[in-house]
PDB file of C-alpha atoms in Angstrom:
ATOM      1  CA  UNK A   1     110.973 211.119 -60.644  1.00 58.00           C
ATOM      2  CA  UNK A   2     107.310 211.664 -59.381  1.00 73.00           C
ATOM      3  CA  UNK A   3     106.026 211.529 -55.579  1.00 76.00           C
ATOM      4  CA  UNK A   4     103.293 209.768 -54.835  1.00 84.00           C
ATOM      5  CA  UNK A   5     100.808 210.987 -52.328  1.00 91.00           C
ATOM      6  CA  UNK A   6      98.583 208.233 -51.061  1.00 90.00           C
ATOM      7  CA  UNK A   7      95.277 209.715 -48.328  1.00 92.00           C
ATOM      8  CA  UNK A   8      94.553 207.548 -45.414  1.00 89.00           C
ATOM      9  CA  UNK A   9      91.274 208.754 -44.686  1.00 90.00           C
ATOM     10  CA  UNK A  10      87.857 207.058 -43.073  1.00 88.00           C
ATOM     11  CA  UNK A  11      85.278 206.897 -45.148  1.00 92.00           C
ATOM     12  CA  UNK A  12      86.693 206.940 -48.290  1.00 96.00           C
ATOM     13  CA  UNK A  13      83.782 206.241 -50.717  1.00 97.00           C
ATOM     14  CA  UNK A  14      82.684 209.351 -49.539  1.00 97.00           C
ATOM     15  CA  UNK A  15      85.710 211.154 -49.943  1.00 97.00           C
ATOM     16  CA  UNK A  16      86.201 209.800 -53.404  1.00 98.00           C
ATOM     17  CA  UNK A  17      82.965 211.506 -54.726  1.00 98.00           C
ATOM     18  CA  UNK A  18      84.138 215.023 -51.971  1.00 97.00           C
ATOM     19  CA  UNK A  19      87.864 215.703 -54.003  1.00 97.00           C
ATOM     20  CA  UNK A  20      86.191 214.448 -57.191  1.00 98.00           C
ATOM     21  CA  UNK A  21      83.908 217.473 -57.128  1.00 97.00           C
ATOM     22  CA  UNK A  22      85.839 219.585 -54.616  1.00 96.00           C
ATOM     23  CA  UNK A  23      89.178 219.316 -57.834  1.00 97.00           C
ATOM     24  CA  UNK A  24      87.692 218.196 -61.007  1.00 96.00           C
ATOM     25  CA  UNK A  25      88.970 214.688 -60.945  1.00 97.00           C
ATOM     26  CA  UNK A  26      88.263 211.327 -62.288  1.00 98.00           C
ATOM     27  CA  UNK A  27      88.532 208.102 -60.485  1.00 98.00           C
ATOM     28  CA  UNK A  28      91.098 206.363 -62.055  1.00 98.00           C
ATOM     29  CA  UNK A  29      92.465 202.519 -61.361  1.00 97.00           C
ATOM     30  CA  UNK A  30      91.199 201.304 -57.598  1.00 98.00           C
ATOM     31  CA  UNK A  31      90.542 198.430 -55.490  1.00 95.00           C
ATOM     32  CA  UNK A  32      88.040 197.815 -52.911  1.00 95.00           C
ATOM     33  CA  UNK A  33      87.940 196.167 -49.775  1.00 92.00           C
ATOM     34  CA  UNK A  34      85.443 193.466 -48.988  1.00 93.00           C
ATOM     35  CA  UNK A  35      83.576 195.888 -47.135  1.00 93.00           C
ATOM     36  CA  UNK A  36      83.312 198.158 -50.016  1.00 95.00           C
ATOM     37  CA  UNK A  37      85.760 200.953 -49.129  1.00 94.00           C
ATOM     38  CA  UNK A  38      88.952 201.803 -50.844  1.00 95.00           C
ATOM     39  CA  UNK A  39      91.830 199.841 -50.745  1.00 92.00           C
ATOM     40  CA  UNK A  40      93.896 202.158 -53.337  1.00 93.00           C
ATOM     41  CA  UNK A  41      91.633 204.748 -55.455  1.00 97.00           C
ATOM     42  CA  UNK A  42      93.310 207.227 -57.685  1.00 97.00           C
ATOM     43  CA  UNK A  43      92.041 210.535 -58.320  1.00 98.00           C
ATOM     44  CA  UNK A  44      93.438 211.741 -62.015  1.00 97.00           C
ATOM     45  CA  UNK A  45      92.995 215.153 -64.328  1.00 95.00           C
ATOM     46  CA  UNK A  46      93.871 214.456 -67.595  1.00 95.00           C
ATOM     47  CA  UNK A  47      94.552 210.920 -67.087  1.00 94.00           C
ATOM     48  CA  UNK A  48      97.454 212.225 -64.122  1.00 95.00           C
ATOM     49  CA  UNK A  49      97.170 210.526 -60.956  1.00 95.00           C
ATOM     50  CA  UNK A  50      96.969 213.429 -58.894  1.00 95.00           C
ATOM     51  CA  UNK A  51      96.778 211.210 -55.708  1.00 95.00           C
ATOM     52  CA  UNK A  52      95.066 208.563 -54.389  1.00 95.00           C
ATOM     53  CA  UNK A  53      92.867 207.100 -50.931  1.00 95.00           C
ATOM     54  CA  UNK A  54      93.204 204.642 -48.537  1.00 92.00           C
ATOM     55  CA  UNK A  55      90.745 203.472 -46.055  1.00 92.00           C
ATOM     56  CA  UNK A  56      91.962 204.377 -42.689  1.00 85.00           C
ATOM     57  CA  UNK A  57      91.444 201.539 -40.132  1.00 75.00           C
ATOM     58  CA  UNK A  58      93.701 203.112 -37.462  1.00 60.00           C
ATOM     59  CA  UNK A  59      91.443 204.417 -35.058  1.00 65.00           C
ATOM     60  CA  UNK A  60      93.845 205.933 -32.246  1.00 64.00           C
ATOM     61  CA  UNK A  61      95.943 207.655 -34.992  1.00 59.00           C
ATOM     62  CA  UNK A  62      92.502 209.600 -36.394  1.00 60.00           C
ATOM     63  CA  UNK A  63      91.727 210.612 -32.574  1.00 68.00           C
ATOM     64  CA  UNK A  64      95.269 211.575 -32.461  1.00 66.00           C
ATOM     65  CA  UNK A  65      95.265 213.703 -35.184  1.00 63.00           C
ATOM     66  CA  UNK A  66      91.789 215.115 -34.278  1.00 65.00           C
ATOM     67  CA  UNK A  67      93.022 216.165 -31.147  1.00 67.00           C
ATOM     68  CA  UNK A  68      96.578 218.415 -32.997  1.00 67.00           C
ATOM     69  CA  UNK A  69      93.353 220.375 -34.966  1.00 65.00           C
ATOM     70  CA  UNK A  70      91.664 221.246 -31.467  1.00 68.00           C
ATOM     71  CA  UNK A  71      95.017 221.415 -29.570  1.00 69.00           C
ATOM     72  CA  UNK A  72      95.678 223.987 -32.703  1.00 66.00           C
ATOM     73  CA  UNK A  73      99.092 222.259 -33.627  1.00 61.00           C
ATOM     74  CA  UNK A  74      99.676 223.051 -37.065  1.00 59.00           C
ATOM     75  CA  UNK A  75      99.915 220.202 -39.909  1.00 60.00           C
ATOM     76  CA  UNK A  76     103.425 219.487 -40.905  1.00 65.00           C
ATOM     77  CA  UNK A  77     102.497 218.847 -44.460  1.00 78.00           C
ATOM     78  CA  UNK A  78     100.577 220.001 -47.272  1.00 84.00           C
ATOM     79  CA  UNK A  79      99.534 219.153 -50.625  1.00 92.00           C
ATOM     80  CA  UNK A  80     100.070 221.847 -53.269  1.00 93.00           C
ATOM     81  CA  UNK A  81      96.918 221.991 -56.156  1.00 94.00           C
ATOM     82  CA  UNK A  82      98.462 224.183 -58.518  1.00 94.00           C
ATOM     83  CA  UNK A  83      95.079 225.583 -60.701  1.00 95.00           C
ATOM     84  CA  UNK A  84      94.762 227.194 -63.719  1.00 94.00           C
ATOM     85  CA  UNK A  85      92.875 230.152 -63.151  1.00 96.00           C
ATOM     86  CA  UNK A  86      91.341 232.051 -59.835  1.00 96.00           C
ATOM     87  CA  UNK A  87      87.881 230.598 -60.729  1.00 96.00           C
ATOM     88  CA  UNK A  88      88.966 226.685 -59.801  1.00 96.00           C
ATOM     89  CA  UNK A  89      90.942 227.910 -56.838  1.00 97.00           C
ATOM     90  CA  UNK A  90      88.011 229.408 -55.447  1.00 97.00           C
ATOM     91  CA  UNK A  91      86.048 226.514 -55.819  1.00 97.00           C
ATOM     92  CA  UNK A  92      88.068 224.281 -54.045  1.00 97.00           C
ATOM     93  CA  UNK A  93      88.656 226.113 -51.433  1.00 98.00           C
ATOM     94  CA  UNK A  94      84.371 227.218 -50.483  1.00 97.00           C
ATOM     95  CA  UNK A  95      84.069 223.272 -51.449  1.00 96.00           C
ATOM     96  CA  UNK A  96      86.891 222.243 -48.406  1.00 97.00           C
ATOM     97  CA  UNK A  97      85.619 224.625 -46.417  1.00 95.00           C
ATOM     98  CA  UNK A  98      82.621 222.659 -45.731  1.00 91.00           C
ATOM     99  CA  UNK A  99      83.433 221.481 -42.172  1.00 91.00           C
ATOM    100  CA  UNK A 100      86.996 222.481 -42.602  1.00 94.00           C
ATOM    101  CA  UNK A 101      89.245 225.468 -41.421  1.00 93.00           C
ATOM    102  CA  UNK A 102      91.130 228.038 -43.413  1.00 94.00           C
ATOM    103  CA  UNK A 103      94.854 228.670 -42.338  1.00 90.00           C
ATOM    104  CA  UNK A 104      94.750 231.134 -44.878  1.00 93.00           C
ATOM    105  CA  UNK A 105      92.247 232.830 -46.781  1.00 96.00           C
ATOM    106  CA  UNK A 106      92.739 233.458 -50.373  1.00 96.00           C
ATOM    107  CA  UNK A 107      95.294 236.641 -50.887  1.00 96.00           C
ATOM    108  CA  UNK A 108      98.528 237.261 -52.914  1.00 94.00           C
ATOM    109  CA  UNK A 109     101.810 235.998 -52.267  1.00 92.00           C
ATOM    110  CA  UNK A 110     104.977 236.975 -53.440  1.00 90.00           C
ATOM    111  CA  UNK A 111     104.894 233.957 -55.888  1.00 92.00           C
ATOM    112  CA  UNK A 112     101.592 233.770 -56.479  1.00 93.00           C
ATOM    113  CA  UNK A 113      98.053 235.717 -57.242  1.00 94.00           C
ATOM    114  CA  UNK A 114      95.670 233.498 -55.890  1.00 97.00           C
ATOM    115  CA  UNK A 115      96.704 230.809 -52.861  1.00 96.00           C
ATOM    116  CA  UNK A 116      94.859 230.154 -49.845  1.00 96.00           C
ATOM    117  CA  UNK A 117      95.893 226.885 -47.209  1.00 93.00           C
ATOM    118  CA  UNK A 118      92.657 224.812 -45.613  1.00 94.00           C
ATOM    119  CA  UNK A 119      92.550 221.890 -43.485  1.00 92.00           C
ATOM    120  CA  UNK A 120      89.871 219.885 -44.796  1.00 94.00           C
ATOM    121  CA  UNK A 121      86.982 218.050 -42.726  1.00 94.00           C
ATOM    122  CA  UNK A 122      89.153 214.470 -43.199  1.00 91.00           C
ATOM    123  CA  UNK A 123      92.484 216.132 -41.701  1.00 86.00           C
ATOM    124  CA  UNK A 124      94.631 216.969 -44.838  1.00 92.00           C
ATOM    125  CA  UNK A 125      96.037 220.136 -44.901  1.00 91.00           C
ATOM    126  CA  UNK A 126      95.733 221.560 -48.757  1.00 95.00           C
ATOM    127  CA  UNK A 127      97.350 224.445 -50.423  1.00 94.00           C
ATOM    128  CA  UNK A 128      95.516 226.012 -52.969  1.00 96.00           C
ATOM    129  CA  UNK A 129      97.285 228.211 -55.910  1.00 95.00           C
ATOM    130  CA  UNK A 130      97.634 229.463 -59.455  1.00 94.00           C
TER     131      UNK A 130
END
């Protein structure tokens, strides 16, 4: 059994190219819309689908969920990035920290050397580890 995690997110040629750098990834197998944006892209390392976009069309659900972040409700979920070493962890988290927020900044856990939790600028709560 897998899970998959699919991103509803607006503007998601842009956010394509942001987690591609932001995690090492690949675009893997995706559709486009007529208007050019996603319909289903997925993001792979090592020919893994990590996870994969959607372009968001629901307007009052993004102001919604804009309005939790300022209201400071926390996210109810997070997606886990397990790295290799403290290097790529690091990365990703100064990369989503352009025009995001860190829960967390990077410390030790009990279960872990290197973690930190962001929300990035497109709403999705991420925690970072090795």
């Amino acid at each position: 059994m897998t899970l998959g995690a699919t991103l509803y997110i607006k503007n998601t040629n842009e956010a394509v190219e942001f987690y591609q750098e932001a995690f090492g990834l690949t675009l893997g197998y995706n559709e486009k819309f007529k208007d050019g944006t996603y319909m289903h892209a997925e993001l792979q390392k090592d020919g893994k689908t990590i996870f994969a976009i959607s372009e968001h069309n629901n307007e009052a659900l993004v102001s919604d969920l804009h309005m939790q972040v300022l209201n400071k409700i926390s996210p109810t979920t997070s997606l886990g990035i397990n790295f290799a070493t403290e290097k790529e962890v690091k990365k990703a988290y100064e990369f989503l920290l352009k025009e995001g927020i860190a829960y967390r900044e990077i410390g030790e856990l009990p279960w872990s050397k290197c973690s930190a939790d962001v929300l990035d600028k497109y709403g999705v709560y991420w925690y970072l580890y090795m």
